[in-house]
Each structure stands twice: as C-alpha cells, then as structure tokens.
Amino acid sequence: MLLTPANQDYLRAFATELAVADLSRPLVVVTKGRMPRALALALDDLNIPVVIFCSQSFHRTTLELRTEKGPVLAPEMTFDAGTECRDMNNIAMVHFWRPVVRKSVPSADWAVRVVRRLKESGYRCSVAIGLSTGSGIAQEELVQTGLLEGPAEACDELWNAEAWKDINTAAAAVGYPIYRSTSCAIALATGRAEALGVWDRRRGAADQCLPCHCPRSQRDLCRARVLQPEVAREHLAWIANELGTSMSGLEVLPGRRVRAGRRVRQSMISLTLHKYQIELLPESISAERAWLGRFGRESGDE
C-alpha cells in the first residue's frame, strides 16, 4: 500500500472516507514500504486509530543471499520508518517479523541488539511468524537461501523453537512485547482487549499467549474478557443460515470450534471468528483472495 504514489493516494482517500464514516475499527496497513512524512501527518490529522505493520525479516543482515526482491525496505530503513512516526498521536508502528527461522536469528546477542533497536525506533511491538510451506510456495528457493534445511511435505507453518526463544528472551530483557498473533499486536496498539480469544486456554493460550512477553496492563485488560464456554444456539443458527444449510449439519467441538462438513468461503471463516470468536472448520476452503498458510489450528485440509 505504500510502495507506489498511486497506492499512497488511495490510502489517503480511503482513510478520509473511514474517518467520515465514524467507525470504531482501526485502519490496519501491512507493508514492506515506508510511509512518507506528509502522508503520515495527513493520516494522523484524521483522528482515527491507524496501525502500520512494517514487514521486516532482517534477512539482509544475516543471509548471504537477498531473499526479498523489489522496492522493499532494508533493515536500517525499517528502523528509520519507525522513528519518523514516533511522534504521531493516532499512528502506532508495529513490526511484522517473518519468517522467524534459525538461519535468520543467528544468536541471542544479535536478537537483543535488534529488539533494542526496534524499541528505540518507536515500534510498539513485534509479531513473530514462522515459515509457511505448501501450495504456491517455491521451496527450492527457500532451500537455496538457507531458510529451509530441506524440502518439507507439510502444508503448515514451520516454527523454530530456538529462534523464538532467543527473540522472546531478548523481548523480556529489553522490555519490548513480541507476540505470536497479529490480533494481540492490534489490541496493544489500540489500547483494547484482544478480540479473538488468543488469551483463552481453550483457544491455544499455551502456545499463542502465555509464552509471549506482554505488558501486565495489557494482560489484565484481556483477562477481563470472558469467552462463553459453549457456542450459543443463535450463533449456530446464524452460521447455518449463512452457509445455506441446517443446524444439524454443524458439529460443535471443544474450544468454540464448529465443524461444517462442506466447502466454505474464506471470508466466512474470518467473519465467524471475528464476529463470534468461533473457529469454523470446513471440509475445504473456497479461496476468495491470495492466502498462504493455513486456517485455524488443525492440520490437513482444515
């Protein structure tokens, strides 16, 4: 969204319309580019919450081969991008750290230096994502660059526990939050409780919430929310109606999950999760836009 002048003009126009609509939702932008100062000032003046996810892998500082092509920011430019927006009242800068693999996190000392620079540059937090494998991803390039040790059959997110340990330990030492969910970062940046239930033990808190370095005030904010243990019948009726099926075709599973034995639109999966904190598990997914990786926590087609 920030890589071309035309995109920047569109973002300004879209944000202006969003401000006029007076919605409570934040405007979230994910980019590998840098926001011009003039655009940042214009967005800040709209008085709407804006969260900018700056995608930076740091591979240029740790790998011999360049893994990201095109007009993307080098690491030093990413630090500068955070500094330029540090004085904004309505713009929060978040670092999108992907993919986190052992090859690109060479040591614990390196992790401390990078995390400290992120904090000093004005980033509110980082989100760490693993390496995606599966359909549409050229694994031979990942092997060539050293990000992937060898071809992987899994269609999943490959997560390196040692690399995560280094950056998470650095986060605690520096006093800088690093999350494993973008939802957590948006919550912190906007001063709200996390909305998808990442903090709930029934929704994977042991992997997604508890291991992360998160401010005590934010954890308290999230703990104040309560997920209903059971999926409400009215919500099941809504899902069935949207899918054009009967409620008897839906199977309620533990952890606020619902299995639908049919093909489901990608947007329906996202809408159900955001609207009711229900994870919809379909037989297969009808893609509506580009998407790499998986939906939900289960492997296979789900």
CSV table of C-alpha atoms in Angstrom, one decimal:
chain,number,residue,atom,x,y,z
A,1,MET,CA,0.0,0.0,0.0
A,2,LEU,CA,3.0,2.3,0.5
A,3,LEU,CA,5.2,1.2,-2.4
A,4,THR,CA,3.7,3.5,-5.1
A,5,PRO,CA,2.4,7.1,-5.2
A,6,ALA,CA,-0.9,5.9,-6.6
A,7,ASN,CA,-1.3,3.5,-3.7
A,8,GLN,CA,-0.5,6.2,-1.2
A,9,ASP,CA,-3.1,8.5,-2.7
A,10,TYR,CA,-5.6,5.7,-2.5
A,11,LEU,CA,-4.8,5.1,1.2
A,12,ARG,CA,-5.2,8.8,2.0
A,13,ALA,CA,-8.6,8.8,0.2
A,14,PHE,CA,-9.7,5.6,1.9
A,15,ALA,CA,-8.7,6.8,5.4
A,16,THR,CA,-10.6,10.0,4.8
A,17,GLU,CA,-13.8,8.1,4.0
A,18,LEU,CA,-13.2,5.9,7.0
A,19,ALA,CA,-13.0,9.0,9.2
A,20,VAL,CA,-16.2,10.4,7.8
A,21,ALA,CA,-18.0,7.1,8.4
A,22,ASP,CA,-17.1,7.4,12.1
A,23,LEU,CA,-16.4,3.7,12.7
A,24,SER,CA,-14.8,2.3,15.8
A,25,ARG,CA,-12.5,0.0,13.8
A,26,PRO,CA,-8.8,0.7,13.4
A,27,LEU,CA,-7.2,1.1,10.0
A,28,VAL,CA,-4.5,-1.6,9.7
A,29,VAL,CA,-1.9,-1.5,6.9
A,30,VAL,CA,0.7,-4.2,6.3
A,31,THR,CA,3.6,-3.0,4.1
A,32,LYS,CA,7.2,-3.5,3.2
A,33,GLY,CA,7.5,0.1,2.3
A,34,ARG,CA,8.0,3.4,4.1
A,35,MET,CA,5.3,5.9,4.8
A,36,PRO,CA,6.2,9.5,3.6
A,37,ARG,CA,6.1,12.0,6.4
A,38,ALA,CA,3.5,14.1,4.6
A,39,LEU,CA,1.1,11.1,4.3
A,40,ALA,CA,1.8,10.2,8.0
A,41,LEU,CA,0.8,13.7,9.1
A,42,ALA,CA,-2.3,13.6,6.9
A,43,LEU,CA,-3.4,10.3,8.4
A,44,ASP,CA,-2.7,11.4,11.9
A,45,ASP,CA,-4.8,14.5,11.5
A,46,LEU,CA,-7.9,12.4,10.7
A,47,ASN,CA,-8.0,11.3,14.3
A,48,ILE,CA,-8.7,7.7,13.6
A,49,PRO,CA,-6.6,4.8,15.0
A,50,VAL,CA,-4.1,3.6,12.4
A,51,VAL,CA,-1.8,0.6,12.9
A,52,ILE,CA,1.1,0.2,10.4
A,53,PHE,CA,2.7,-3.3,10.3
A,54,CYS,CA,6.2,-2.9,8.8
A,55,SER,CA,7.2,-6.3,7.5
A,56,GLN,CA,11.0,-6.8,8.0
A,57,SER,CA,12.7,-10.2,8.1
A,58,PHE,CA,16.2,-8.9,8.7
A,59,HIS,CA,17.5,-11.5,6.3
A,60,ARG,CA,19.7,-8.9,4.6
A,61,THR,CA,21.8,-8.7,7.8
A,62,THR,CA,22.0,-12.4,8.4
A,63,LEU,CA,21.9,-14.2,5.0
A,64,GLU,CA,24.4,-14.1,2.1
A,65,LEU,CA,21.6,-14.1,-0.5
A,66,ARG,CA,18.9,-11.5,-0.7
A,67,THR,CA,15.5,-13.2,-0.1
A,68,GLU,CA,13.2,-10.3,-0.7
A,69,LYS,CA,13.1,-8.6,-4.2
A,70,GLY,CA,11.6,-5.4,-5.3
A,71,PRO,CA,11.5,-1.9,-3.6
A,72,VAL,CA,11.3,-3.2,0.0
A,73,LEU,CA,13.0,-1.6,3.0
A,74,ALA,CA,16.4,-2.6,4.2
A,75,PRO,CA,16.7,-3.1,8.0
A,76,GLU,CA,18.1,0.3,8.7
A,77,MET,CA,15.3,1.9,6.7
A,78,THR,CA,12.8,0.0,8.7
A,79,PHE,CA,14.2,1.5,11.9
A,80,ASP,CA,14.1,4.9,10.3
A,81,ALA,CA,10.4,4.3,9.4
A,82,GLY,CA,9.5,3.7,13.0
A,83,THR,CA,11.4,6.8,14.1
A,84,GLU,CA,9.6,9.1,11.6
A,85,CYS,CA,6.2,8.1,13.1
A,86,ARG,CA,7.2,8.0,16.7
A,87,ASP,CA,5.6,11.5,17.5
A,88,MET,CA,2.2,10.7,15.9
A,89,ASN,CA,-0.8,10.7,18.2
A,90,ASN,CA,-3.0,8.3,16.2
A,91,ILE,CA,-0.5,6.1,14.3
A,92,ALA,CA,1.0,3.0,16.0
A,93,MET,CA,4.0,1.3,14.4
A,94,VAL,CA,4.2,-2.5,14.7
A,95,HIS,CA,7.0,-4.7,13.4
A,96,PHE,CA,5.9,-7.8,11.4
A,97,TRP,CA,8.8,-10.3,11.9
A,98,ARG,CA,8.5,-13.1,9.4
A,99,PRO,CA,9.6,-15.7,8.9
A,100,VAL,CA,11.4,-16.5,12.2
A,101,VAL,CA,13.9,-19.3,11.4
A,102,ARG,CA,17.2,-20.3,13.0
A,103,LYS,CA,19.1,-19.1,9.9
A,104,SER,CA,17.9,-15.5,10.2
A,105,VAL,CA,18.2,-15.3,14.0
A,106,PRO,CA,21.9,-16.1,14.4
A,107,SER,CA,22.4,-15.6,18.1
A,108,ALA,CA,20.9,-14.4,21.4
A,109,ASP,CA,23.2,-11.3,21.4
A,110,TRP,CA,22.0,-10.4,17.9
A,111,ALA,CA,18.4,-10.8,19.0
A,112,VAL,CA,19.0,-8.4,21.9
A,113,ARG,CA,20.6,-5.8,19.6
A,114,VAL,CA,17.8,-5.9,17.1
A,115,VAL,CA,14.9,-5.9,19.7
A,116,ARG,CA,16.5,-2.9,21.4
A,117,ARG,CA,16.7,-1.0,18.1
A,118,LEU,CA,13.1,-1.8,17.4
A,119,LYS,CA,12.0,-0.4,20.7
A,120,GLU,CA,14.2,2.7,20.4
A,121,SER,CA,12.8,3.4,16.9
A,122,GLY,CA,9.3,3.7,18.3
A,123,TYR,CA,7.8,0.3,17.4
A,124,ARG,CA,5.1,-0.7,19.9
A,125,CYS,CA,5.7,-4.4,19.5
A,126,SER,CA,6.6,-7.1,17.0
A,127,VAL,CA,4.6,-10.1,15.7
A,128,ALA,CA,6.7,-13.2,15.0
A,129,ILE,CA,5.5,-15.6,12.3
A,130,GLY,CA,7.0,-19.0,11.3
A,131,LEU,CA,7.9,-20.2,7.8
A,132,SER,CA,5.0,-21.1,5.6
A,133,THR,CA,5.2,-24.2,3.4
A,134,GLY,CA,2.7,-25.7,1.0
A,135,SER,CA,0.9,-25.0,-2.3
A,136,GLY,CA,2.2,-21.9,-4.2
A,137,ILE,CA,5.5,-21.6,-2.2
A,138,ALA,CA,8.7,-22.3,-4.1
A,139,GLN,CA,10.5,-24.5,-1.6
A,140,GLU,CA,13.6,-24.7,-3.8
A,141,GLU,CA,14.2,-21.0,-3.3
A,142,LEU,CA,13.8,-21.4,0.5
A,143,VAL,CA,16.3,-24.2,0.5
A,144,GLN,CA,18.7,-22.2,-1.7
A,145,THR,CA,18.7,-19.2,0.7
A,146,GLY,CA,19.1,-21.4,3.7
A,147,LEU,CA,15.7,-20.6,5.3
A,148,LEU,CA,14.6,-24.2,4.8
A,149,GLU,CA,17.0,-27.0,5.5
A,150,GLY,CA,15.3,-29.4,3.0
A,151,PRO,CA,12.0,-29.9,1.2
A,152,ALA,CA,9.1,-30.2,3.6
A,153,GLU,CA,5.9,-32.2,2.9
A,154,ALA,CA,3.8,-30.4,5.5
A,155,CYS,CA,1.4,-27.6,4.4
A,156,ASP,CA,1.9,-25.7,7.6
A,157,GLU,CA,3.8,-23.1,9.5
A,158,LEU,CA,7.3,-24.3,10.4
A,159,TRP,CA,8.2,-22.9,13.8
A,160,ASN,CA,11.8,-22.8,15.1
A,161,ALA,CA,11.6,-23.0,18.9
A,162,GLU,CA,15.3,-22.0,19.5
A,163,ALA,CA,15.0,-18.9,17.3
A,164,TRP,CA,11.8,-17.9,19.1
A,165,LYS,CA,13.5,-18.5,22.5
A,166,ASP,CA,16.3,-16.0,21.6
A,167,ILE,CA,14.0,-13.2,20.5
A,168,ASN,CA,11.5,-13.8,23.3
A,169,THR,CA,14.2,-13.7,25.9
A,170,ALA,CA,15.5,-10.5,24.3
A,171,ALA,CA,12.0,-9.1,24.5
A,172,ALA,CA,11.9,-9.7,28.2
A,173,ALA,CA,15.4,-8.3,28.7
A,174,VAL,CA,14.6,-5.1,26.8
A,175,GLY,CA,11.0,-4.6,27.9
A,176,TYR,CA,9.5,-4.9,24.4
A,177,PRO,CA,6.4,-7.0,23.6
A,178,ILE,CA,6.8,-9.7,20.9
A,179,TYR,CA,3.6,-11.6,20.0
A,180,ARG,CA,2.7,-14.7,18.0
A,181,SER,CA,-0.7,-13.3,16.9
A,182,THR,CA,-1.4,-10.1,14.9
A,183,SER,CA,-4.6,-9.8,16.9
A,184,CYS,CA,-2.5,-9.2,20.1
A,185,ALA,CA,-0.5,-6.5,18.4
A,186,ILE,CA,-3.6,-4.7,17.2
A,187,ALA,CA,-5.1,-4.9,20.7
A,188,LEU,CA,-1.9,-3.4,22.3
A,189,ALA,CA,-1.6,-0.7,19.7
A,190,THR,CA,-5.2,0.4,20.1
A,191,GLY,CA,-5.5,0.0,23.9
A,192,ARG,CA,-8.1,-2.7,23.7
A,193,ALA,CA,-8.5,-6.3,24.9
A,194,GLU,CA,-7.5,-8.9,22.3
A,195,ALA,CA,-10.7,-9.8,20.5
A,196,LEU,CA,-10.2,-13.3,19.2
A,197,GLY,CA,-9.6,-15.1,22.4
A,198,VAL,CA,-5.9,-15.9,22.0
A,199,TRP,CA,-5.5,-15.5,25.7
A,200,ASP,CA,-8.1,-18.2,26.5
A,201,ARG,CA,-6.7,-21.7,27.3
A,202,ARG,CA,-9.4,-23.2,25.1
A,203,ARG,CA,-8.1,-21.2,22.1
A,204,GLY,CA,-4.4,-22.1,22.4
A,205,ALA,CA,-3.2,-19.7,25.0
A,206,ALA,CA,-0.4,-22.1,26.0
A,207,ASP,CA,1.2,-21.6,22.5
A,208,GLN,CA,-0.1,-18.2,21.4
A,209,CYS,CA,-0.4,-16.1,24.6
A,210,LEU,CA,1.4,-17.3,27.7
A,211,PRO,CA,4.9,-17.7,26.2
A,212,CYS,CA,4.9,-14.1,24.9
A,213,HIS,CA,6.4,-11.1,26.7
A,214,CYS,CA,3.3,-8.9,27.1
A,215,PRO,CA,2.8,-5.8,29.5
A,216,ARG,CA,1.0,-6.6,32.7
A,217,SER,CA,-1.6,-3.9,32.0
A,218,GLN,CA,-2.4,-5.5,28.6
A,219,ARG,CA,-2.7,-9.0,30.1
A,220,ASP,CA,-5.1,-7.6,32.8
A,221,LEU,CA,-7.2,-6.0,30.0
A,222,CYS,CA,-7.5,-9.3,28.2
A,223,ARG,CA,-8.3,-11.3,31.3
A,224,ALA,CA,-11.3,-9.1,31.9
A,225,ARG,CA,-12.9,-10.6,28.8
A,226,VAL,CA,-14.8,-13.9,29.2
A,227,LEU,CA,-15.5,-16.3,26.4
A,228,GLN,CA,-18.7,-18.2,26.8
A,229,PRO,CA,-17.8,-21.9,27.2
A,230,GLU,CA,-20.5,-23.1,24.8
A,231,VAL,CA,-21.4,-21.9,21.3
A,232,ALA,CA,-24.8,-20.2,21.6
A,233,ARG,CA,-27.7,-21.7,19.6
A,234,GLU,CA,-28.4,-18.3,18.0
A,235,HIS,CA,-24.8,-18.2,16.7
A,236,LEU,CA,-25.2,-21.7,15.2
A,237,ALA,CA,-28.4,-20.6,13.5
A,238,TRP,CA,-26.6,-17.6,12.0
A,239,ILE,CA,-23.8,-19.8,10.7
A,240,ALA,CA,-26.2,-22.3,9.2
A,241,ASN,CA,-28.2,-19.6,7.5
A,242,GLU,CA,-25.0,-18.0,6.1
A,243,LEU,CA,-23.9,-21.4,4.7
A,244,GLY,CA,-27.4,-22.2,3.4
A,245,THR,CA,-27.6,-25.4,5.4
A,246,SER,CA,-29.4,-26.7,8.5
A,247,MET,CA,-28.0,-26.7,12.1
A,248,SER,CA,-28.0,-30.5,12.0
A,249,GLY,CA,-25.1,-30.2,9.5
A,250,LEU,CA,-22.9,-28.5,12.1
A,251,GLU,CA,-20.9,-30.3,14.7
A,252,VAL,CA,-19.9,-28.3,17.8
A,253,LEU,CA,-16.4,-29.2,19.1
A,254,PRO,CA,-14.5,-28.1,22.3
A,255,GLY,CA,-12.7,-24.7,22.3
A,256,ARG,CA,-15.5,-22.8,20.5
A,257,ARG,CA,-15.0,-24.7,17.2
A,258,VAL,CA,-17.7,-25.7,14.8
A,259,ARG,CA,-17.1,-28.3,12.1
A,260,ALA,CA,-19.0,-27.8,8.8
A,261,GLY,CA,-19.0,-30.8,6.5
A,262,ARG,CA,-18.9,-28.8,3.4
A,263,ARG,CA,-16.9,-26.3,1.4
A,264,VAL,CA,-16.9,-22.8,2.9
A,265,ARG,CA,-15.8,-19.4,1.7
A,266,GLN,CA,-12.6,-18.0,3.0
A,267,SER,CA,-14.4,-14.8,4.1
A,268,MET,CA,-16.9,-16.8,6.1
A,269,ILE,CA,-14.2,-18.4,8.2
A,270,SER,CA,-12.8,-15.0,9.0
A,271,LEU,CA,-16.2,-13.4,9.7
A,272,THR,CA,-17.2,-16.2,12.0
A,273,LEU,CA,-14.0,-15.9,14.0
A,274,HIS,CA,-14.2,-12.1,14.3
A,275,LYS,CA,-17.9,-11.8,14.9
A,276,TYR,CA,-18.4,-14.6,17.4
A,277,GLN,CA,-14.9,-15.9,18.3
A,278,ILE,CA,-15.9,-19.2,16.7
A,279,GLU,CA,-13.4,-21.2,14.7
A,280,LEU,CA,-15.1,-22.7,11.7
A,281,LEU,CA,-13.6,-26.0,10.4
A,282,PRO,CA,-14.8,-26.7,6.9
A,283,GLU,CA,-14.3,-29.7,4.7
A,284,SER,CA,-12.5,-27.5,2.2
A,285,ILE,CA,-12.0,-23.8,1.7
A,286,SER,CA,-13.1,-21.7,-1.3
A,287,ALA,CA,-10.4,-19.0,-1.7
A,288,GLU,CA,-11.5,-15.5,-2.4
A,289,ARG,CA,-8.2,-13.7,-2.2
A,290,ALA,CA,-4.5,-14.6,-2.1
A,291,TRP,CA,-3.6,-16.5,1.1
A,292,LEU,CA,-0.6,-18.6,2.1
A,293,GLY,CA,-0.6,-20.8,5.1
A,294,ARG,CA,-3.5,-22.5,7.0
A,295,PHE,CA,-6.7,-21.5,8.6
A,296,GLY,CA,-7.2,-22.5,12.3
A,297,ARG,CA,-5.0,-24.7,14.4
A,298,GLU,CA,-5.7,-28.2,12.8
A,299,SER,CA,-3.6,-29.7,10.1
A,300,GLY,CA,-4.7,-31.1,6.8
A,301,ASP,CA,-7.5,-29.6,4.8
A,302,GLU,CA,-8.8,-27.9,7.9
